[in-house]
Amino acid sequence: MSTFLFLYIGFLAFSWYNTFEVIELKVNTSKSKNAESFYIKQSYIDANGKSTSRTIRKLGTLKDLLIEHGPTRDDVMAWAKEQARIETEKFELEKENHCIPITFHPNRKIPHGERRKFEGGYLFLQSLYYELGLNKVCRKIRDKHHYSYDLNAILSDLIYTRILEPGSKRSSFETSKSFLEPPAYQLHDVYRALSVLSEECDLIQSEVYRNSKTILKRNDSILYYDCTNYYFEIEQEDGNKKYGKSKENRPNPIVQMGLFTDGDGIPLAFHIFPGNQNEQTSLKPLEKKVIEEFGCDEFIFCSDAGLASENNRILNHTKKRAYIVTQSIKKLSQEYRELALNRKNFRRLSDHKAVSLDELAEKDKDEVFYKEEPYSSKKMEQRLLITYSPKYAAYQKEIRDKQIERAKAMLANGKHKKNRKNPNDPARFIDKAAVTKDGEIADILYFLDEEKIAEEAQYDGLYAVCTDLFDDEPESILRVSESRWQIEACFRIMKTDFAARPVFVQREDRIQAHFLVCFLALLIYRLLEKKLGKKYTCDEILSTLKEYEFADIQGQGFIPIYRSTQLTDALHKMVGFETDYEFITKRKMKEIQKLSKQPPTK
């Protein structure tokens, strides 16, 4: 006789109500040495007639709950009891449902090709995709072009897979088959769609910028601009793929990307330009697009020294625009360099009192000091702000000391490099001289260059900013400049977490579409990060999304197989639906998928 295993599952313990008699749901507390925790517990009589209980929900510690539900413990307890009442109503509602019998045969093999695990992390990304109105943008594009495939489905899947499991377009197509909503299009449709996405790249960027302003307040009064490059695993130049100075010191042809972000580090616009082009000339065309097509024409431009050419400063020296840019002290004229290196006439940033850097006390080690000078260039008057940080000085000295030790080891081992292109190469501290003995052939003597070491040491802790904002306080100017790290973080996420390079596509239009997908993925991720209150790291968010999986139970429904955490709770709260139940029917999952395509209630 065949043996069958009958498993009864359904809405959060359907079988539970058939087996046990539920008594009540109530609030319990437990105290430890450092905290008091609140729980909702269920008391019941089990099948053997014994009274027992189980935890239904952990509400949190008293310390955490007081912040939102305080100010007193009684207020927290009142809120907890209300949660117990709500949970009781849920259980009463669930009792009305019937259990679902599902039969498993221990000798029946799984059919070839049957998928039983599905990825659901894309649902949170999907919610933001539809909030940005990208589905409507795709509809607008469809009206301009003639194609039979679903551009919205292709673009959304390319974005989701770029975040969750980045790879080639073929691997992205295969990955999307594991989603709760697998693709109905074919792989060749993906490549055809890339050409359309490339053609409409500017339209998509401007539309999502405008739509993003309905989701949250964009801090577009400050715009950060920076450039990076991406390599191709090819040997020959072609189109925009040119040999240039690779950020990763690779010998392959590259393309370059210019990126604007707003003051909160959320992407605003990008463009691609040839790998051998001077990046300083890349600013003007993209800024023109932002002003004319985005309607974003009043802002403070901020960039590093490499993009702070005089032409770029003049471009943003208008009635509506200003600039704050990093200034290399070493590249200042001798007059201004001597002013910057003069350790007198500084002021403490916290109270603006005058100090000399040579007379700092131990208590000043965490302070920042500044002085400012009027700065005249060939075409304009500017404001030069020089800062000094003891912490930054100590950090630079520590790094240099380690490099000096390596230089000494190179001298001891007789290893002397001839070409020292890297400014951080320890060999820069090694010099050589030719010595002779009474007309004999000169010997080459290598030695530690103490003058070079002393020259570099005088710049320790110093940092300079140049601006045309003459009335703003030094604190606000420095705050804007120091936040440039956010655009650098964007490039790091795109390159490392979203694996934007190496680039596998070769055609110019497909390259453009590839980076459009990367840009949109970065935008959606940064919006997600901001909506979560910037409480979680990139690794925490991405690993949670990737592990957000479900097991299919014979087509009847799904069992969540991810870990329920505070982050998953925050994600559920953000999108307005929950999946952390013991069982989700197929019909309920369809409702969740539909909700992920609707703007959450405010």
Coordinates of C-alpha atoms in Angstrom, one line a residue:
M1 CA 0.0 0.0 0.0
S2 CA 1.3 3.5 -0.9
T3 CA 2.2 5.7 2.0
F4 CA 0.9 9.3 1.9
L5 CA 1.9 12.3 4.0
F6 CA -1.0 14.8 4.4
L7 CA 0.2 18.3 5.2
Y8 CA -2.5 20.8 6.1
I9 CA -1.4 24.4 5.7
G10 CA -3.1 27.7 5.0
F11 CA -3.5 31.1 6.3
L12 CA -1.2 31.3 9.4
A13 CA -2.1 27.9 10.9
F14 CA -5.4 26.8 9.4
S15 CA -4.8 23.4 10.9
W16 CA -3.9 25.0 14.2
Y17 CA -7.5 25.8 14.8
N18 CA -8.6 22.3 13.9
T19 CA -6.2 20.7 16.4
F20 CA -6.0 23.1 19.3
E21 CA -8.5 25.1 21.3
V22 CA -7.4 28.7 21.4
I23 CA -8.0 30.5 24.7
E24 CA -6.7 34.1 24.2
L25 CA -4.0 36.4 22.9
K26 CA -2.4 38.6 25.5
V27 CA 0.6 40.8 26.2
N28 CA 3.5 39.3 28.1
T29 CA 6.7 40.9 29.3
S30 CA 10.1 39.5 30.2
K31 CA 12.8 41.3 32.0
S32 CA 16.6 40.8 31.7
K33 CA 19.4 42.6 33.3
N34 CA 19.5 45.4 30.7
A35 CA 16.0 45.4 29.1
E36 CA 12.3 44.7 29.3
S37 CA 10.8 43.1 26.3
F38 CA 7.1 43.0 25.2
Y39 CA 5.5 40.1 23.4
I40 CA 2.1 39.0 22.2
K41 CA 1.5 35.4 23.3
Q42 CA -1.2 32.8 22.5
S43 CA -2.4 30.5 25.3
Y44 CA -4.2 27.3 24.2
I45 CA -5.0 23.7 25.2
D46 CA -3.0 21.3 23.1
A47 CA -4.2 17.9 21.7
N48 CA -3.2 16.2 25.0
G49 CA -5.3 18.6 27.1
K50 CA -2.4 20.5 28.5
S51 CA -2.3 24.3 28.8
T52 CA 0.6 25.8 26.9
S53 CA 1.5 29.0 24.9
R54 CA 3.6 30.3 22.0
T55 CA 4.9 33.7 21.0
I56 CA 2.9 35.2 18.1
R57 CA 4.8 38.5 17.8
K58 CA 7.7 40.3 19.5
L59 CA 6.8 43.9 19.9
G60 CA 10.3 45.2 21.0
T61 CA 12.1 46.5 24.1
L62 CA 10.6 49.1 26.4
K63 CA 13.5 51.5 25.6
D64 CA 12.7 51.3 21.8
L65 CA 8.9 51.4 22.2
L66 CA 9.0 54.5 24.5
I67 CA 10.4 56.5 21.6
E68 CA 7.4 56.0 19.4
H69 CA 4.6 55.0 21.9
G70 CA 5.7 56.7 25.1
P71 CA 6.3 58.7 27.1
T72 CA 5.4 56.3 29.9
R73 CA 5.4 52.5 30.3
D74 CA 1.6 52.6 30.7
D75 CA 1.4 54.2 27.3
V76 CA 3.5 51.4 25.8
M77 CA 1.4 48.8 27.6
A78 CA -1.8 50.4 26.2
W79 CA -0.4 50.3 22.7
A80 CA 0.7 46.7 23.2
K81 CA -2.8 45.6 24.3
E82 CA -4.3 47.3 21.2
Q83 CA -1.9 45.2 19.1
A84 CA -3.0 42.1 20.9
R85 CA -6.6 43.0 20.1
I86 CA -5.8 43.5 16.4
E87 CA -4.0 40.1 16.3
T88 CA -6.9 38.5 18.0
E89 CA -9.2 39.8 15.3
K90 CA -6.9 38.5 12.6
F91 CA -7.0 35.0 14.3
E92 CA -10.8 35.1 14.5
L93 CA -11.0 36.0 10.8
E94 CA -8.5 33.2 9.9
K95 CA -10.7 30.6 11.8
E96 CA -13.3 31.2 9.2
N97 CA -11.0 29.8 6.5
H98 CA -10.8 26.1 5.7
C99 CA -7.6 24.2 5.8
I100 CA -6.0 23.2 2.5
P101 CA -5.0 19.5 2.2
I102 CA -1.8 19.0 0.2
T103 CA -0.6 15.5 -0.5
F104 CA 3.1 14.6 -0.8
H105 CA 4.1 11.2 -2.0
P106 CA 7.5 10.0 -0.6
N107 CA 8.2 7.8 -3.7
R108 CA 7.2 10.4 -6.3
K109 CA 10.1 12.1 -8.0
I110 CA 10.2 15.8 -8.9
P111 CA 9.6 16.3 -12.6
H112 CA 12.5 17.7 -14.6
G113 CA 12.5 21.4 -15.0
E114 CA 9.9 22.1 -12.3
R115 CA 10.7 25.3 -10.4
R116 CA 9.8 25.3 -6.7
K117 CA 11.8 28.3 -5.4
F118 CA 11.0 31.8 -6.5
E119 CA 12.6 35.2 -5.8
G120 CA 10.4 37.9 -4.4
G121 CA 12.9 40.7 -3.5
Y122 CA 12.1 42.5 -6.8
L123 CA 8.6 43.3 -5.4
F124 CA 10.1 46.1 -3.3
L125 CA 12.0 47.4 -6.3
Q126 CA 8.8 47.1 -8.4
S127 CA 6.9 49.3 -6.0
L128 CA 9.5 52.1 -6.6
Y129 CA 9.6 51.4 -10.4
Y130 CA 5.9 52.1 -10.6
E131 CA 6.1 55.0 -8.2
L132 CA 8.6 56.6 -10.6
G133 CA 6.0 56.1 -13.4
L134 CA 8.4 54.2 -15.6
N135 CA 5.5 52.0 -16.8
K136 CA 3.9 55.2 -18.1
V137 CA 7.1 56.4 -19.7
C138 CA 7.3 53.0 -21.5
R139 CA 3.7 53.5 -22.7
K140 CA 4.6 56.9 -24.0
I141 CA 7.6 55.4 -25.9
R142 CA 5.4 52.6 -27.3
D143 CA 3.2 55.3 -28.9
K144 CA 6.3 56.6 -30.8
H145 CA 7.7 53.3 -32.0
H146 CA 6.3 50.2 -33.6
Y147 CA 7.2 47.0 -31.8
S148 CA 5.3 44.0 -30.4
Y149 CA 7.3 43.2 -27.3
D150 CA 6.5 44.5 -23.8
L151 CA 9.1 47.2 -23.2
N152 CA 7.8 47.8 -19.7
A153 CA 8.4 44.2 -18.7
I154 CA 11.8 44.1 -20.3
L155 CA 13.1 47.4 -18.7
S156 CA 11.8 46.5 -15.3
D157 CA 13.3 43.1 -15.3
L158 CA 16.7 44.5 -16.5
I159 CA 16.6 46.9 -13.6
Y160 CA 15.6 44.3 -11.0
T161 CA 18.3 41.8 -12.1
R162 CA 21.0 44.5 -12.3
I163 CA 20.4 45.1 -8.5
L164 CA 19.7 41.5 -7.4
E165 CA 22.0 39.4 -9.6
P166 CA 23.9 41.5 -12.2
G167 CA 25.3 39.9 -15.3
S168 CA 25.0 39.9 -19.0
K169 CA 21.6 40.5 -20.8
R170 CA 21.3 36.8 -21.4
S171 CA 21.9 35.9 -17.7
S172 CA 19.5 38.7 -16.7
F173 CA 16.9 37.1 -18.8
E174 CA 17.5 33.7 -17.2
T175 CA 17.5 35.2 -13.7
S176 CA 14.1 36.9 -14.3
K177 CA 12.6 33.4 -14.9
S178 CA 13.0 32.8 -11.2
F179 CA 10.8 35.8 -10.2
L180 CA 7.3 35.2 -8.9
E181 CA 6.2 36.9 -12.2
P182 CA 8.4 35.3 -14.9
P183 CA 8.9 37.0 -18.3
A184 CA 6.5 36.4 -21.2
Y185 CA 8.9 37.9 -23.7
Q186 CA 11.9 36.2 -25.4
L187 CA 15.6 36.9 -25.3
H188 CA 15.7 38.4 -28.7
D189 CA 13.1 41.0 -27.6
V190 CA 15.6 42.2 -24.9
Y191 CA 18.2 43.0 -27.5
R192 CA 15.7 44.8 -29.7
A193 CA 14.5 46.8 -26.8
L194 CA 18.0 48.1 -26.1
S195 CA 18.0 50.1 -29.3
V196 CA 14.7 51.8 -28.3
L197 CA 15.9 52.5 -24.8
S198 CA 19.1 54.1 -26.2
E199 CA 17.1 56.3 -28.5
E200 CA 14.8 57.5 -25.7
C201 CA 17.6 57.8 -23.1
D202 CA 17.2 61.5 -22.6
L203 CA 13.4 61.4 -22.4
I204 CA 13.5 58.6 -19.8
Q205 CA 16.0 60.6 -17.6
S206 CA 14.0 63.8 -17.7
E207 CA 10.7 62.0 -17.0
V208 CA 11.9 60.0 -14.0
Y209 CA 13.5 63.2 -12.6
R210 CA 10.2 65.0 -12.7
N211 CA 8.3 61.9 -11.4
S212 CA 10.8 61.4 -8.6
K213 CA 9.8 64.9 -7.2
T214 CA 6.4 63.5 -6.4
I215 CA 7.9 60.7 -4.3
L216 CA 10.1 62.8 -2.2
K217 CA 11.6 66.3 -2.0
R218 CA 14.7 66.4 -4.3
N219 CA 17.6 68.4 -2.9
D220 CA 18.4 69.9 -6.3
S221 CA 19.6 73.2 -5.0
I222 CA 23.0 71.5 -4.8
L223 CA 24.3 69.3 -7.7
Y224 CA 27.4 67.2 -7.5
Y225 CA 29.2 66.2 -10.7
D226 CA 31.9 63.6 -11.2
C227 CA 33.2 61.3 -13.9
T228 CA 34.4 57.7 -14.0
N229 CA 35.1 55.1 -16.7
Y230 CA 34.3 51.6 -17.5
Y231 CA 36.4 49.1 -19.4
F232 CA 35.7 46.5 -22.1
E233 CA 37.4 43.2 -22.4
I234 CA 38.5 44.0 -26.0
E235 CA 41.9 45.0 -27.5
Q236 CA 40.9 47.4 -30.3
E237 CA 39.3 50.8 -30.1
D238 CA 35.8 51.2 -31.6
G239 CA 33.3 54.1 -31.5
N240 CA 33.4 55.6 -28.0
K241 CA 35.5 52.8 -26.7
K242 CA 38.9 54.5 -26.7
Y243 CA 42.2 54.0 -24.9
G244 CA 42.3 56.5 -22.0
K245 CA 43.4 56.9 -18.4
S246 CA 41.6 54.0 -16.7
K247 CA 40.5 54.6 -13.1
E248 CA 41.5 51.0 -12.5
N249 CA 44.8 51.2 -14.4
R250 CA 43.6 48.6 -16.9
P251 CA 45.0 48.5 -20.5
N252 CA 41.6 48.0 -22.2
P253 CA 39.6 50.5 -24.1
I254 CA 37.1 52.5 -22.0
V255 CA 34.1 54.7 -22.1
Q256 CA 33.5 57.5 -19.7
M257 CA 30.5 58.5 -17.7
G258 CA 29.6 61.9 -16.3
L259 CA 27.0 61.8 -13.5
F260 CA 25.0 64.4 -11.7
T261 CA 23.5 63.7 -8.3
D262 CA 21.5 66.0 -6.1
G263 CA 22.5 67.1 -2.6
D264 CA 21.4 63.8 -1.1
G265 CA 23.4 61.7 -3.5
I266 CA 20.3 60.6 -5.5
P267 CA 21.2 60.3 -9.3
L268 CA 19.8 63.0 -11.5
A269 CA 21.3 62.6 -15.0
F270 CA 24.2 61.0 -16.8
H271 CA 25.8 60.8 -20.2
I272 CA 28.5 58.7 -21.9
F273 CA 31.5 60.1 -23.8
P274 CA 34.6 58.7 -25.5
G275 CA 37.3 57.2 -23.3
N276 CA 40.0 59.5 -24.6
Q277 CA 38.1 62.8 -24.1
N278 CA 39.2 65.3 -21.5
E279 CA 36.6 64.9 -18.7
Q280 CA 36.6 68.6 -18.0
T281 CA 34.8 69.2 -21.3
S282 CA 32.1 66.7 -20.4
L283 CA 30.3 69.0 -18.0
K284 CA 28.9 71.6 -20.3
P285 CA 26.6 69.4 -22.6
L286 CA 25.1 67.4 -19.6
E287 CA 24.6 70.6 -17.6
K288 CA 22.8 72.2 -20.6
K289 CA 20.5 69.2 -20.8
V290 CA 19.7 69.4 -17.0
I291 CA 18.9 73.1 -17.3
E292 CA 16.9 72.9 -20.6
E293 CA 15.2 69.5 -20.5
F294 CA 14.9 69.0 -16.7
G295 CA 14.0 72.6 -15.8
C296 CA 16.6 72.4 -13.1
D297 CA 18.4 75.8 -13.6
E298 CA 19.1 77.2 -10.1
F299 CA 21.8 75.3 -8.1
I300 CA 25.2 75.3 -6.6
F301 CA 27.6 73.2 -8.7
C302 CA 30.1 71.1 -6.7
S303 CA 33.0 69.0 -8.0
D304 CA 36.5 67.9 -7.2
A305 CA 39.6 69.7 -8.4
G306 CA 39.9 67.6 -11.5
L307 CA 36.7 69.0 -12.9
A308 CA 37.1 72.5 -11.5
S309 CA 38.6 74.1 -14.6
E310 CA 38.2 77.9 -14.9
N311 CA 35.8 77.4 -17.8
N312 CA 33.6 75.1 -15.6
R313 CA 33.7 77.7 -12.9
I314 CA 32.7 80.5 -15.3
L315 CA 29.9 78.3 -16.6
N316 CA 28.4 78.2 -13.2
H317 CA 29.2 81.8 -12.2
T318 CA 25.7 83.3 -13.0
K319 CA 22.8 84.9 -11.2
K320 CA 21.1 81.6 -10.7
R321 CA 24.1 79.3 -10.3
A322 CA 27.2 79.3 -8.1
Y323 CA 30.0 76.8 -7.5
I324 CA 31.9 75.2 -4.6
V325 CA 34.9 73.2 -5.9
T326 CA 38.0 71.5 -4.4
Q327 CA 41.2 73.5 -5.0
S328 CA 44.6 71.8 -5.2
I329 CA 46.9 73.7 -2.9
K330 CA 50.0 72.4 -4.8
K331 CA 48.6 73.9 -8.0
L332 CA 48.1 77.4 -6.7
S333 CA 50.4 80.1 -7.7
Q334 CA 53.4 80.7 -5.4
E335 CA 51.7 83.7 -3.7
Y336 CA 48.6 81.8 -2.7
R337 CA 50.4 78.6 -2.0
E338 CA 52.6 80.5 0.6
L339 CA 49.4 82.0 2.1
A340 CA 47.9 78.5 2.4
L341 CA 51.0 77.0 4.0
N342 CA 51.4 79.9 6.5
R343 CA 50.3 78.3 9.7
K344 CA 49.2 81.6 11.3
N345 CA 45.9 83.5 11.0
F346 CA 43.7 80.4 11.2
R347 CA 40.4 80.3 13.0
R348 CA 38.7 77.6 15.0
L349 CA 35.6 76.5 13.0
S350 CA 33.5 75.9 16.2
D351 CA 33.9 79.4 17.6
H352 CA 35.8 81.4 14.9
K353 CA 38.6 82.4 17.4
A354 CA 42.0 83.1 15.9
V355 CA 44.7 80.4 16.4
S356 CA 48.2 79.5 15.2
L357 CA 48.5 75.9 14.0
D358 CA 51.9 75.7 15.8
E359 CA 50.3 76.4 19.2
L360 CA 47.4 73.8 19.2
A361 CA 46.7 72.0 22.4
E362 CA 45.6 68.3 22.9
K363 CA 42.0 69.4 23.2
D364 CA 42.2 70.8 19.6
K365 CA 42.8 67.4 18.0
D366 CA 39.2 66.9 17.0
E367 CA 38.7 70.5 15.8
V368 CA 38.8 71.9 12.3
F369 CA 40.5 75.2 11.6
Y370 CA 40.1 77.6 8.6
K371 CA 41.2 80.8 7.0
E372 CA 40.0 82.5 3.9
E373 CA 41.6 84.7 1.3
P374 CA 40.3 86.7 -1.7
Y375 CA 41.5 84.7 -4.7
S376 CA 41.9 86.4 -8.1
S377 CA 42.3 84.3 -11.3
K378 CA 42.7 85.6 -14.8
K379 CA 38.9 86.1 -15.4
M380 CA 37.1 86.3 -12.0
E381 CA 37.3 87.1 -8.3
Q382 CA 36.8 84.1 -6.0
R383 CA 37.0 83.1 -2.4
L384 CA 39.7 80.7 -1.2
L385 CA 38.9 78.7 1.9
I386 CA 41.7 76.8 3.5
T387 CA 41.1 74.3 6.3
Y388 CA 43.3 72.3 8.6
S389 CA 42.4 69.1 10.5
P390 CA 44.8 67.6 13.1
K391 CA 43.0 64.2 12.6
Y392 CA 43.5 64.4 8.9
A393 CA 47.2 65.5 9.4
A394 CA 47.8 62.5 11.6
Y395 CA 46.2 60.1 9.1
Q396 CA 48.3 61.5 6.2
K397 CA 51.5 61.3 8.3
E398 CA 50.7 57.7 9.3
I399 CA 50.2 56.7 5.6
R400 CA 53.4 58.4 4.6
D401 CA 55.5 56.9 7.4
K402 CA 54.5 53.4 6.2
Q403 CA 55.5 54.4 2.6
I404 CA 58.8 55.7 3.9
E405 CA 59.4 52.3 5.6
R406 CA 58.7 50.6 2.3
A407 CA 61.1 53.0 0.5
K408 CA 63.8 52.1 3.1
A409 CA 63.2 48.4 2.4
M410 CA 63.5 49.0 -1.3
L411 CA 66.9 50.7 -0.7
A412 CA 68.0 47.8 1.5
N413 CA 67.0 45.2 -1.1
G414 CA 68.5 47.2 -4.0
K415 CA 65.2 47.5 -5.8
H416 CA 64.8 50.9 -7.4
K417 CA 62.0 51.7 -9.8
K418 CA 62.7 53.9 -12.8
N419 CA 59.2 55.1 -13.6
R420 CA 57.2 56.4 -10.7
K421 CA 53.9 57.5 -12.2
N422 CA 51.7 56.7 -9.2
P423 CA 51.8 59.7 -6.7
N424 CA 51.5 57.2 -3.8
D425 CA 54.4 55.0 -4.9
P426 CA 56.9 54.7 -2.0
A427 CA 59.7 54.9 -4.7
R428 CA 59.0 58.7 -5.0
F429 CA 61.0 59.1 -1.8
I430 CA 64.1 57.6 -3.4
D431 CA 66.5 59.8 -5.2
K432 CA 69.8 59.2 -6.9
A433 CA 73.1 61.0 -7.5
A434 CA 76.2 60.2 -9.6
V435 CA 79.5 60.2 -7.7
T436 CA 83.0 59.9 -9.1
K437 CA 86.4 59.1 -7.7
D438 CA 89.2 61.0 -9.4
G439 CA 87.8 60.8 -12.9
E440 CA 86.6 57.2 -12.7
I441 CA 83.3 56.1 -14.1
A442 CA 80.4 57.6 -12.0
D443 CA 78.6 55.3 -9.6
I444 CA 74.9 55.8 -9.0
L445 CA 74.0 56.3 -5.4
Y446 CA 70.4 55.8 -4.3
F447 CA 69.3 57.5 -1.1
L448 CA 66.2 58.5 0.9
D449 CA 65.0 62.0 -0.3
E450 CA 64.5 63.9 3.0
E451 CA 63.7 67.1 1.1
K452 CA 60.8 65.3 -0.7
I453 CA 59.5 64.0 2.6
A454 CA 59.6 67.4 4.2
E455 CA 58.0 69.0 1.2
E456 CA 55.0 66.6 1.4
A457 CA 54.7 66.9 5.2
Q458 CA 54.0 70.6 5.0
Y459 CA 50.6 69.8 3.3
D460 CA 49.5 67.4 6.0
G461 CA 46.0 68.2 7.2
L462 CA 45.3 71.0 4.7
Y463 CA 42.4 71.1 2.3
A464 CA 41.2 74.0 0.1
V465 CA 37.9 75.0 -1.4
C466 CA 37.2 77.7 -4.0
T467 CA 33.8 79.3 -4.4
D468 CA 32.0 82.4 -5.7
L469 CA 29.7 82.5 -2.7
F470 CA 31.1 85.4 -0.7
D471 CA 28.3 85.8 1.9
D472 CA 27.8 82.2 3.0
E473 CA 29.3 81.0 6.3
P474 CA 32.4 78.7 6.1
E475 CA 30.6 75.9 7.8
S476 CA 27.9 75.7 5.1
I477 CA 30.4 75.8 2.3
L478 CA 32.5 73.1 3.8
R479 CA 29.5 71.0 4.6
V480 CA 28.5 71.0 0.9
S481 CA 32.0 70.2 -0.2
E482 CA 32.5 67.3 2.2
S483 CA 29.3 65.6 1.0
R484 CA 30.9 64.9 -2.3
W485 CA 31.5 61.4 -1.0
Q486 CA 27.9 60.6 -1.9
I487 CA 28.6 60.7 -5.6
E488 CA 31.7 58.6 -5.1
A489 CA 29.5 56.1 -3.3
C490 CA 27.2 56.0 -6.3
F491 CA 30.1 55.0 -8.6
R492 CA 31.2 52.4 -6.1
I493 CA 27.7 50.8 -5.9
M494 CA 27.4 50.9 -9.7
K495 CA 30.8 49.3 -10.3
T496 CA 31.0 46.9 -7.4
D497 CA 27.5 45.9 -6.3
F498 CA 25.8 46.3 -9.7
A499 CA 28.8 45.0 -11.7
A500 CA 28.5 47.6 -14.4
R501 CA 31.9 46.6 -15.7
P502 CA 33.3 45.0 -17.7
V503 CA 30.7 45.9 -20.3
F504 CA 29.7 42.9 -22.4
V505 CA 27.6 44.6 -25.2
Q506 CA 29.5 46.2 -28.1
R507 CA 27.1 48.2 -30.2
E508 CA 27.0 51.9 -29.4
D509 CA 23.2 51.9 -28.8
R510 CA 23.4 48.9 -26.6
I511 CA 26.2 50.4 -24.5
Q512 CA 24.0 53.5 -24.0
A513 CA 21.1 51.3 -23.0
H514 CA 23.3 49.3 -20.6
F515 CA 24.3 52.4 -18.7
L516 CA 20.7 53.7 -18.7
V517 CA 19.7 50.5 -17.0
C518 CA 22.6 50.9 -14.5
F519 CA 21.6 54.5 -13.9
L520 CA 17.9 53.6 -13.2
A521 CA 18.9 50.7 -11.0
L522 CA 21.1 53.2 -9.0
L523 CA 18.3 55.7 -8.8
I524 CA 15.8 53.1 -7.5
Y525 CA 18.2 51.7 -5.0
R526 CA 19.1 55.2 -3.6
L527 CA 15.4 56.0 -3.3
L528 CA 14.9 52.7 -1.5
E529 CA 17.8 53.6 0.8
K530 CA 16.4 57.0 1.6
K531 CA 12.8 55.7 2.2
L532 CA 14.3 53.3 4.7
G533 CA 15.7 56.3 6.6
K534 CA 19.4 55.5 5.6
K535 CA 19.4 53.1 8.7
Y536 CA 20.9 50.1 6.8
T537 CA 24.1 49.5 4.8
C538 CA 24.2 48.6 1.2
D539 CA 25.2 45.1 2.0
E540 CA 22.3 44.6 4.5
I541 CA 19.7 45.9 2.0
L542 CA 21.0 43.9 -1.0
S543 CA 21.5 40.7 0.9
T544 CA 18.0 40.9 2.3
L545 CA 16.5 41.5 -1.2
K546 CA 18.4 38.6 -2.6
E547 CA 17.4 36.2 0.2
Y548 CA 13.7 37.2 0.0
E549 CA 12.5 33.9 -1.5
F550 CA 9.4 31.7 -1.5
A551 CA 8.8 28.0 -1.9
D552 CA 5.9 26.9 -4.1
I553 CA 3.7 24.3 -2.5
Q554 CA 2.1 22.3 -5.3
G555 CA 0.6 25.4 -6.9
Q556 CA -1.6 26.0 -3.9
G557 CA 0.5 28.8 -2.5
F558 CA 3.9 29.8 -1.1
I559 CA 5.9 29.5 2.1
P560 CA 8.3 32.3 2.8
I561 CA 11.8 30.9 3.3
Y562 CA 13.6 34.2 4.2
R563 CA 14.5 35.4 7.6
S564 CA 12.0 37.9 9.0
T565 CA 14.0 40.9 10.4
Q566 CA 13.5 44.5 11.3
L567 CA 14.6 45.3 7.8
T568 CA 12.0 43.1 6.2
D569 CA 9.4 44.8 8.5
A570 CA 10.6 48.2 7.3
L571 CA 10.4 47.1 3.7
H572 CA 6.8 45.8 4.3
K573 CA 5.9 49.1 5.9
M574 CA 7.3 51.0 3.0
V575 CA 5.3 49.2 0.3
G576 CA 2.1 48.6 2.2
F577 CA 1.9 44.8 2.0
E578 CA 3.3 41.9 4.1
T579 CA 4.4 38.4 3.3
D580 CA 5.9 37.2 6.6
Y581 CA 3.1 34.7 7.2
E582 CA 3.5 30.9 7.5
F583 CA 1.6 30.4 4.3
I584 CA 0.4 32.6 1.5
T585 CA -2.2 31.4 -0.9
K586 CA -1.8 31.8 -4.6
R587 CA -4.7 34.2 -4.7
K588 CA -3.1 36.3 -1.9
M589 CA 0.2 36.4 -3.7
K590 CA -1.5 37.7 -6.8
E591 CA -3.0 40.5 -4.7
I592 CA 0.5 41.3 -3.3
Q593 CA 1.9 41.4 -6.9
K594 CA -0.8 43.8 -7.9
L595 CA -0.2 46.0 -4.8
S596 CA 3.5 46.2 -5.7
K597 CA 2.4 48.0 -8.9
Q598 CA 0.3 50.6 -7.2
P599 CA 1.6 53.7 -5.3
P600 CA 1.5 53.0 -1.6
T601 CA -1.1 55.0 0.4
K602 CA 0.5 58.1 2.0

